[in-house]
CSV table of C-alpha atoms in Angstrom, one decimal:
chain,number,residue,atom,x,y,z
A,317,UNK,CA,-5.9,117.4,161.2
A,318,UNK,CA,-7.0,119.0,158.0
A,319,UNK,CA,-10.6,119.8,159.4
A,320,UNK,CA,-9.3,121.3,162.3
A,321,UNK,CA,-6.8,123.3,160.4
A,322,UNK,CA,-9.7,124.7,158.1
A,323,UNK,CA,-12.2,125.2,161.2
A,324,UNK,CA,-9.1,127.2,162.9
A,325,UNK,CA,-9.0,129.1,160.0
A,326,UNK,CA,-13.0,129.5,159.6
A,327,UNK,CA,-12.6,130.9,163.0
A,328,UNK,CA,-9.6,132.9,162.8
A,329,UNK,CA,-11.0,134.6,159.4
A,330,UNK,CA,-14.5,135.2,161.2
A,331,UNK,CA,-13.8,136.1,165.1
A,332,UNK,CA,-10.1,137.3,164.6
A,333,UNK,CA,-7.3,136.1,166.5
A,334,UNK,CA,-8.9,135.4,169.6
A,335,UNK,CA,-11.4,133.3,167.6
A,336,UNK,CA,-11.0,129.5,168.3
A,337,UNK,CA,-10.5,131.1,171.9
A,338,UNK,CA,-14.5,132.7,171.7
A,339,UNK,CA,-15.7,129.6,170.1
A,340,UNK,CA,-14.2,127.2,172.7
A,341,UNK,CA,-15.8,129.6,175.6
A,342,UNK,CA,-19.1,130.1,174.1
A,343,UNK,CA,-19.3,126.4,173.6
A,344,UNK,CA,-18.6,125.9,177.3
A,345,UNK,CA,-20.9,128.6,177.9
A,346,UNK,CA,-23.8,126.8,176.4
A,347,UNK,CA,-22.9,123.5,178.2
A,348,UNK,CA,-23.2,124.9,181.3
A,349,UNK,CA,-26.8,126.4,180.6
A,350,UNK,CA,-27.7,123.2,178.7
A,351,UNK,CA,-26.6,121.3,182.4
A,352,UNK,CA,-29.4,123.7,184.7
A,353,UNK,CA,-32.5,122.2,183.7
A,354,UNK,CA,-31.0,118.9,184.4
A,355,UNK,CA,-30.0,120.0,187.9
A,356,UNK,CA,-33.4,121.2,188.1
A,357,UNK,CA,-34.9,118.5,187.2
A,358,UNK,CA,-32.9,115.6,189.5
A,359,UNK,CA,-34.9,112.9,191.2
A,360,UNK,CA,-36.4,113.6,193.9
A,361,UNK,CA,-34.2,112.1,197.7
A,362,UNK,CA,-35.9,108.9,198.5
A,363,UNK,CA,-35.5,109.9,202.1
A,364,UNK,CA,-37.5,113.1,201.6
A,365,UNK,CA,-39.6,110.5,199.8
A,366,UNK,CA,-40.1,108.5,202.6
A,367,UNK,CA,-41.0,110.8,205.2
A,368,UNK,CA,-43.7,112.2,203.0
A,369,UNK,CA,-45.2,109.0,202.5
A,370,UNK,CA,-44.9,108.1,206.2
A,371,UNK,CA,-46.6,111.4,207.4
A,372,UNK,CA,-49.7,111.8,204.8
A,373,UNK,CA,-51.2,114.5,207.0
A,374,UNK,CA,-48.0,117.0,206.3
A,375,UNK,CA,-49.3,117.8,203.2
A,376,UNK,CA,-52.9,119.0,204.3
A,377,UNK,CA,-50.9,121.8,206.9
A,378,UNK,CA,-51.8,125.4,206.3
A,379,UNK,CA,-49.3,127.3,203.9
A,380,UNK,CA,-48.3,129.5,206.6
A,381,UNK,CA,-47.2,126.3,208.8
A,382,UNK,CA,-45.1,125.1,205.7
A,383,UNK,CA,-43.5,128.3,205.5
A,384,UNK,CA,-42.8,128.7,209.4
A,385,UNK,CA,-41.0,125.2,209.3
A,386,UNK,CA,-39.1,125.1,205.8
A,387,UNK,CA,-39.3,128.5,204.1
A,388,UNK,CA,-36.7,127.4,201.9
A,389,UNK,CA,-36.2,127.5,197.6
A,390,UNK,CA,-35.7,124.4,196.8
A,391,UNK,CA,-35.0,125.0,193.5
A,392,UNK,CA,-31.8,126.6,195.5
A,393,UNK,CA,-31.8,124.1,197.5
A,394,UNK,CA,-30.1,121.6,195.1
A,395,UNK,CA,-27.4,124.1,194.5
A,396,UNK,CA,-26.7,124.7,198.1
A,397,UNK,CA,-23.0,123.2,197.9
A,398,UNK,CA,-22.5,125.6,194.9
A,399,UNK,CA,-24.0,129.1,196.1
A,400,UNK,CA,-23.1,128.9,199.7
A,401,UNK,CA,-19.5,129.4,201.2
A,402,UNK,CA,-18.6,126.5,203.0
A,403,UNK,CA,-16.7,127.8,205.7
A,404,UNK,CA,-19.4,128.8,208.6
A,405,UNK,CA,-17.5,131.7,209.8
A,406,UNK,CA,-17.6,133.2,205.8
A,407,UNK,CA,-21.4,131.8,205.6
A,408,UNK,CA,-21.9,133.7,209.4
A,409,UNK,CA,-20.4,137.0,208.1
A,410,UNK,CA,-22.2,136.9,204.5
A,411,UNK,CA,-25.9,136.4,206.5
A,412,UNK,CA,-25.1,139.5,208.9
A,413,UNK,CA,-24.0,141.7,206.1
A,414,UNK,CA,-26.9,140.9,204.0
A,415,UNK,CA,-29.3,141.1,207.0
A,416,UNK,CA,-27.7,144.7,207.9
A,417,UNK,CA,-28.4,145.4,204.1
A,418,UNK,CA,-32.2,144.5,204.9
A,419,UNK,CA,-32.4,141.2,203.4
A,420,UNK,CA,-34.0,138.8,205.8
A,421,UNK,CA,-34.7,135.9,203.8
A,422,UNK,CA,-33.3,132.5,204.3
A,423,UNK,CA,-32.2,132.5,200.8
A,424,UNK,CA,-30.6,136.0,200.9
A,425,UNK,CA,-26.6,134.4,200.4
A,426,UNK,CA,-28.2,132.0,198.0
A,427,UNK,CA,-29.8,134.4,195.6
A,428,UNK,CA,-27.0,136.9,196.6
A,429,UNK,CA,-24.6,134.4,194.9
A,430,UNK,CA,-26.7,133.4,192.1
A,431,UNK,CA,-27.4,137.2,191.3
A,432,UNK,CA,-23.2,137.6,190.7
A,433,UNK,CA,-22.8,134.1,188.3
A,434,UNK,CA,-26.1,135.1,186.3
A,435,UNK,CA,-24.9,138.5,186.1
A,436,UNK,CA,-20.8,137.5,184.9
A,437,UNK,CA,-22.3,135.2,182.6
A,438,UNK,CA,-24.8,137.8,180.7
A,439,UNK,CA,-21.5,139.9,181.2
A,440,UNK,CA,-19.5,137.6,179.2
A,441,UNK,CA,-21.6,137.0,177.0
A,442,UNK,CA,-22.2,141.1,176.0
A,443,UNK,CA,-18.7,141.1,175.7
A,444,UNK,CA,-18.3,138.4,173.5
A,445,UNK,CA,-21.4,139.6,171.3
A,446,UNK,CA,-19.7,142.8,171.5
A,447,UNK,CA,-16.5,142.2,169.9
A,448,UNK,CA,-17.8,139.6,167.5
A,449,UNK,CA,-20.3,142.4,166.2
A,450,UNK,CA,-17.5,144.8,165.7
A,451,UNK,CA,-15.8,142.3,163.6
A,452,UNK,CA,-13.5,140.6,165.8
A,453,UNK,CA,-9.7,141.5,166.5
A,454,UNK,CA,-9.5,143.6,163.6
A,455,UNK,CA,-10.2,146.8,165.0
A,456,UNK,CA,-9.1,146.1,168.7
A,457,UNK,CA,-5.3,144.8,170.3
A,458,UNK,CA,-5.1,142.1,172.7
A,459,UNK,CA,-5.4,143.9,175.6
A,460,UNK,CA,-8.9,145.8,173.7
A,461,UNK,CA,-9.9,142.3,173.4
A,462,UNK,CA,-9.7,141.1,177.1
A,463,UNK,CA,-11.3,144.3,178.5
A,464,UNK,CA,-13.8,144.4,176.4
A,465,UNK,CA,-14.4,140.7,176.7
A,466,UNK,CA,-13.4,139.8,180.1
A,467,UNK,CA,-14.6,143.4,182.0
A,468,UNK,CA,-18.4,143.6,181.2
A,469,UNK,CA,-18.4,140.1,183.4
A,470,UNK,CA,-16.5,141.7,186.1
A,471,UNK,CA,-18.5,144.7,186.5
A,472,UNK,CA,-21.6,142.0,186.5
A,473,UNK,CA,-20.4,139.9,189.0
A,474,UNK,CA,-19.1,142.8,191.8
A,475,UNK,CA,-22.5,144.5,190.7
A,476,UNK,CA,-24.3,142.3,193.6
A,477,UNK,CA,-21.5,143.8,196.2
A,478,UNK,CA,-21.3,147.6,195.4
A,479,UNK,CA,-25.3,147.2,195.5
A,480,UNK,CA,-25.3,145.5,199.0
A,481,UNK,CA,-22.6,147.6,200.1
A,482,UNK,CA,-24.7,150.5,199.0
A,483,UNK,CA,-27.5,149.3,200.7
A,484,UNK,CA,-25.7,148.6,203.8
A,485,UNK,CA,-24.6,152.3,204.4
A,486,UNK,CA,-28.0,153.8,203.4
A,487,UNK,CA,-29.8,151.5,205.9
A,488,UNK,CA,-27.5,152.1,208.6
A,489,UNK,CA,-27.7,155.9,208.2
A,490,UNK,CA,-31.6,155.9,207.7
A,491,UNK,CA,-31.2,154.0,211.4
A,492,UNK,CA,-28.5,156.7,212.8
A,493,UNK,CA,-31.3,160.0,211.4
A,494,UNK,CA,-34.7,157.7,212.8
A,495,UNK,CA,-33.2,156.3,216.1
A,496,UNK,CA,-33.4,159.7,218.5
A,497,UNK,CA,-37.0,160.1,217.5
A,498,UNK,CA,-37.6,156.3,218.5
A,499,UNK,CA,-35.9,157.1,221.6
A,500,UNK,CA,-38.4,159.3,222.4
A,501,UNK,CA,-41.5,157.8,221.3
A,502,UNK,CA,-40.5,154.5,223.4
A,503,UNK,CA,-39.7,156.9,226.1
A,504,UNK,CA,-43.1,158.4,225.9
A,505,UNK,CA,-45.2,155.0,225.9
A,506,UNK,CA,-43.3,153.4,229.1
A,507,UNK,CA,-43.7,156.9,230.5
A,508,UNK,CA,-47.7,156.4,229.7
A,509,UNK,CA,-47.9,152.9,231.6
A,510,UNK,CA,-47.0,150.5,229.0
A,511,UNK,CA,-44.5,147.6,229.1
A,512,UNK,CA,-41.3,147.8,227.2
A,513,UNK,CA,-42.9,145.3,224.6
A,514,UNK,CA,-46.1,146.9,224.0
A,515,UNK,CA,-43.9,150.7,223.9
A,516,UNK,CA,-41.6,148.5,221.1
A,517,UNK,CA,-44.6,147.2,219.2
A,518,UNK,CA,-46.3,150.4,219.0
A,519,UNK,CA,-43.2,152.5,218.3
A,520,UNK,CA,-42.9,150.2,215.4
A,521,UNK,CA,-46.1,150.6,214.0
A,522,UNK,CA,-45.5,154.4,214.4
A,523,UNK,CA,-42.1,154.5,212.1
A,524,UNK,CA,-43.4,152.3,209.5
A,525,UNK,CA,-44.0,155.7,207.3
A,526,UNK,CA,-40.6,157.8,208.5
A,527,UNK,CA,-38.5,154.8,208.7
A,528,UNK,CA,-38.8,151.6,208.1
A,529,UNK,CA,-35.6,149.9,208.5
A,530,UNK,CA,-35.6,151.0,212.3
A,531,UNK,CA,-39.5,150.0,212.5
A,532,UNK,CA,-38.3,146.3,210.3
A,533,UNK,CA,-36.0,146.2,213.3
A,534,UNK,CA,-38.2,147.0,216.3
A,535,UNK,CA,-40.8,144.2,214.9
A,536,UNK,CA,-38.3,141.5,214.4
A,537,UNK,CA,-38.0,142.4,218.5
A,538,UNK,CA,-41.4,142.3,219.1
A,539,UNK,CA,-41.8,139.1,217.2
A,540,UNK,CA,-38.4,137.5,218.7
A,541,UNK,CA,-40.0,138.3,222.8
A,542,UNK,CA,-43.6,137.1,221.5
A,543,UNK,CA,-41.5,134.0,220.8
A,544,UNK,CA,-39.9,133.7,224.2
A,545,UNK,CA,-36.4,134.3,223.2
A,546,UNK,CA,-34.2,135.8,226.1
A,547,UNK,CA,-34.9,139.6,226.1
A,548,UNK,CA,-31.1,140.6,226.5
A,549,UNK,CA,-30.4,138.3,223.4
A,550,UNK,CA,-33.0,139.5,221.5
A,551,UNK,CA,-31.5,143.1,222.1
A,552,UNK,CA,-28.1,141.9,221.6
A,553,UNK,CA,-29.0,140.5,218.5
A,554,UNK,CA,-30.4,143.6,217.7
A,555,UNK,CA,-27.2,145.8,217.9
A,556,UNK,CA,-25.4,143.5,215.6
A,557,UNK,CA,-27.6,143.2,212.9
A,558,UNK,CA,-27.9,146.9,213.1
A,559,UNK,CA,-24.1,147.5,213.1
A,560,UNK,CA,-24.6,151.5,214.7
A,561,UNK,CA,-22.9,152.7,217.0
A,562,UNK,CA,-25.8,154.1,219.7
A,563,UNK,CA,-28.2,151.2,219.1
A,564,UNK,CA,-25.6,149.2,220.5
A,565,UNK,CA,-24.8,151.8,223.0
A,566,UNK,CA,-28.9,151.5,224.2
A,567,UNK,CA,-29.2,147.5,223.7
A,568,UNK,CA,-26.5,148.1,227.0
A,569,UNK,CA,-28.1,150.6,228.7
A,570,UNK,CA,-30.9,148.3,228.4
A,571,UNK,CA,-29.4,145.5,229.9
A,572,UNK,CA,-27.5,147.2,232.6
A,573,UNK,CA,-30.9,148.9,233.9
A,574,UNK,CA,-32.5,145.0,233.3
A,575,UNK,CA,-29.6,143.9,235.5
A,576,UNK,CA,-29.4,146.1,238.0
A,577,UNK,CA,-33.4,146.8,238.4
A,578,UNK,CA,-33.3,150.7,237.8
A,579,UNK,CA,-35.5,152.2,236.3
A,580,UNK,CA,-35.9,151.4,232.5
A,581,UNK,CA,-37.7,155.2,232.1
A,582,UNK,CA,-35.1,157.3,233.7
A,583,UNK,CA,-32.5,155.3,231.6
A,584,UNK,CA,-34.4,156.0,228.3
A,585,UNK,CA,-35.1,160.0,229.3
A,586,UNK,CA,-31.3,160.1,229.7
A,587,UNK,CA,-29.8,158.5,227.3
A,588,UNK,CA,-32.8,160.1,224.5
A,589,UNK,CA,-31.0,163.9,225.7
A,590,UNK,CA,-28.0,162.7,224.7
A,591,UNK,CA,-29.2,161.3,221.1
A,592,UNK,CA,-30.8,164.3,220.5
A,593,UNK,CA,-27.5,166.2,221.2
A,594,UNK,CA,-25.6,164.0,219.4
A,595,UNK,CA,-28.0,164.7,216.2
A,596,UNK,CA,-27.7,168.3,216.8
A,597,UNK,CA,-23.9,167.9,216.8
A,598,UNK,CA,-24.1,165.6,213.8
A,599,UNK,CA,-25.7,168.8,212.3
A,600,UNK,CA,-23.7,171.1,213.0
A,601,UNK,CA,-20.7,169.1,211.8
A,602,UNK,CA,-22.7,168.7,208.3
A,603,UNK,CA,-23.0,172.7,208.3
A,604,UNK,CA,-19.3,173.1,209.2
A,605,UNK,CA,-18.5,171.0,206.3
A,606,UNK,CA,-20.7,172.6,203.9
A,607,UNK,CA,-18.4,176.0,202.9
A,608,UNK,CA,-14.9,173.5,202.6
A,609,UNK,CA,-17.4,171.1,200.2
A,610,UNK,CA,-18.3,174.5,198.4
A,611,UNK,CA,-14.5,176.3,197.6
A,612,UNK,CA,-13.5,173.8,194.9
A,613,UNK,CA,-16.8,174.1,193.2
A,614,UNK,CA,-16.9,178.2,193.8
A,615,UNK,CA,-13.5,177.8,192.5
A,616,UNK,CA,-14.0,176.2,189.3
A,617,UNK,CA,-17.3,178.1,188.3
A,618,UNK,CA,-15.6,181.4,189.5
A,619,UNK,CA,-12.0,181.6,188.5
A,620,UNK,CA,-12.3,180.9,184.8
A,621,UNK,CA,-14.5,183.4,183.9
A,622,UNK,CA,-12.9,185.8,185.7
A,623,UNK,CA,-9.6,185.2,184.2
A,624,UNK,CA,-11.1,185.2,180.8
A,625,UNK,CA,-13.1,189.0,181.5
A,626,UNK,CA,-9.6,190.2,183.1
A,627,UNK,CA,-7.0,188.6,180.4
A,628,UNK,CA,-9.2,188.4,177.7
A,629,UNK,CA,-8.8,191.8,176.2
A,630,UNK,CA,-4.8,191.6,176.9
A,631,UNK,CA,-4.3,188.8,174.8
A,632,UNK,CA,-6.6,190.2,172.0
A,633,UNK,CA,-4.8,193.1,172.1
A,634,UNK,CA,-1.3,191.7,171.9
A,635,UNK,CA,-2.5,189.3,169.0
A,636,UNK,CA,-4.0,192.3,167.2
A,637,UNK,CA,-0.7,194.0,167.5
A,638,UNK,CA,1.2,191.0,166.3
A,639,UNK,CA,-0.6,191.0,163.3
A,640,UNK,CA,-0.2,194.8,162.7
A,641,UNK,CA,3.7,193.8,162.7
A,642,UNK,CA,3.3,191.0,160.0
């Protein structure tokens, strides 16, 4: 009892109040990072094991084969449990956000996950260096000491979010702006005698330099038909990784001209007048909103000055007068 009196008051003296409360996370801290390599490190599944030994002629495939069948970190692998959500519909709706936010991989929720505990940990641990640099809870109150310790691994953990959330309304608007022009580039090619997969491939290839999310997108459908996936799926599939509005309006024109055997060209040329109307709308809208955007700034640039050429001399005056009276 005596030592861990003194060492309670070793800490206390040192950190501050919160002290034994520092020590005891920063020693839980370190256990957890002394634990990864370990995890790492785990014996290999004697199943795996098996089936290896059993099929020799696995290991002498191409690297592009391996790929095409596993594709898959297994260094994340053996934390699958830990960095994916159980529940399929949470797993379902992480994949489609990430995949709207361009991230393809296999591993996207995986690393997505592992980005926000690497990022609260070094949080934490800023925080804690922080406070213990400044000399503990001598210049700071309890609730100084929680924000500065507990908020730096906040901010790291939602970092991952705001950044995929960013990322999610950039590529959906860079897909909005590039999508009329697509329109008519695909109408061109089917116009010209090609099939709807050749117009998609070459449209693709044409974008790559404006915009490449909607040219990602129109090779993943290339790719997806080359692999003989059902056409109206493929499109389907399309619309929702996208998450817009008109490609999900086209993905049905699409299908309803597939289904009802009129002409694919005549329901492009239509429904490309209408996106380009609906961008000139979009910019006239922007324009309209430009001068309401513009008063508060006008306002606050303007109106001081102003008040300070028209009132300034008045109050001068009227101080100048006031000390003629004293």
């Amino acid at each position: 009892m005596a030592f861990l009196q003194q060492l309670n008051d070793l800490l206390t003296g040192s950190l501050g109040e919160f002290g034994p409360l520092i020590a005891v996370g920063g020693l839980g801290l370190f256990m957890i990072l002394l634990t990864i390599p370990f995890f790492l490190n785990q014996r290999e599944d004697p199943l795996k094991k098996l089936k290896r030994s059993s099929n020799p002629d696995a290991e002498a495939k191409p690297k592009k084969e391996r790929l095409r069948q596993g594709g898959r970190n297994e260094q994340l692998q053996k934390f699958a449990t830990f960095l994916e959500p159980q529940d399929q519909e949470q797993l379902s709706a992480m994949q489609l956000k990430l995949r709207q936010a361009g991230y393809q991989s296999k591993d996207a929720v995986r690393m997505f996950h592992f980005a926000q505990f690497t990022l609260g940990i070094l949080g934490l641990i800023a925080g804690v260096a922080y406070v213990a640099s400044s000399g503990g809870s001598e210049g700071f109150s309890s609730q100084q000491m929680v924000m500065y310790v507990i908020g730096p691994g906040g901010i790291g953990y939602l970092l991952p979010k705001y950044w995929v959330t960013r990322r999610v309304e950039a590529r959906k608007e860079e897909i909005t702006r590039g999508f009329p022009d697509a329109l008519d580039m695909l109408l061109v090619c089917v116009e010209a005698g090609q099939s709807l997969d050749q117009s998609i491939v070459r449209v693709a290839r044409e974008l790559r330099a404006s915009y490449p999310a909607l040219a990602d997108e129109f090779e993943i459908i290339a790719y997806e038909m080359k692999a003989g996936k059902d056409k109206a799926t493929v499109l389907r599939d399309m619309g929702t990784r996208c998450g817009v509005q008109d490609v999900s309006s086209f993905v049905t024109v699409l299908i309803q001209s597939a289904t009802f055997g009129t002409s694919i060209a005549e329901a492009l040329r239509v429904y490309a007048s209408e996106m380009r109307d609906k961008r000139v709308m979009r910019a006239e809208e922007a324009a309209n909103k430009l001068p309401t955007k513009m008063t508060l700034a006008t306002m606050m640039l303007t109106v001081p000055p102003l008040l300070i050429i028209l009132v300034g001399p008045s109050a001068n005056g009227i101080a100048n007068l006031g000390n003629m009276g004293n």
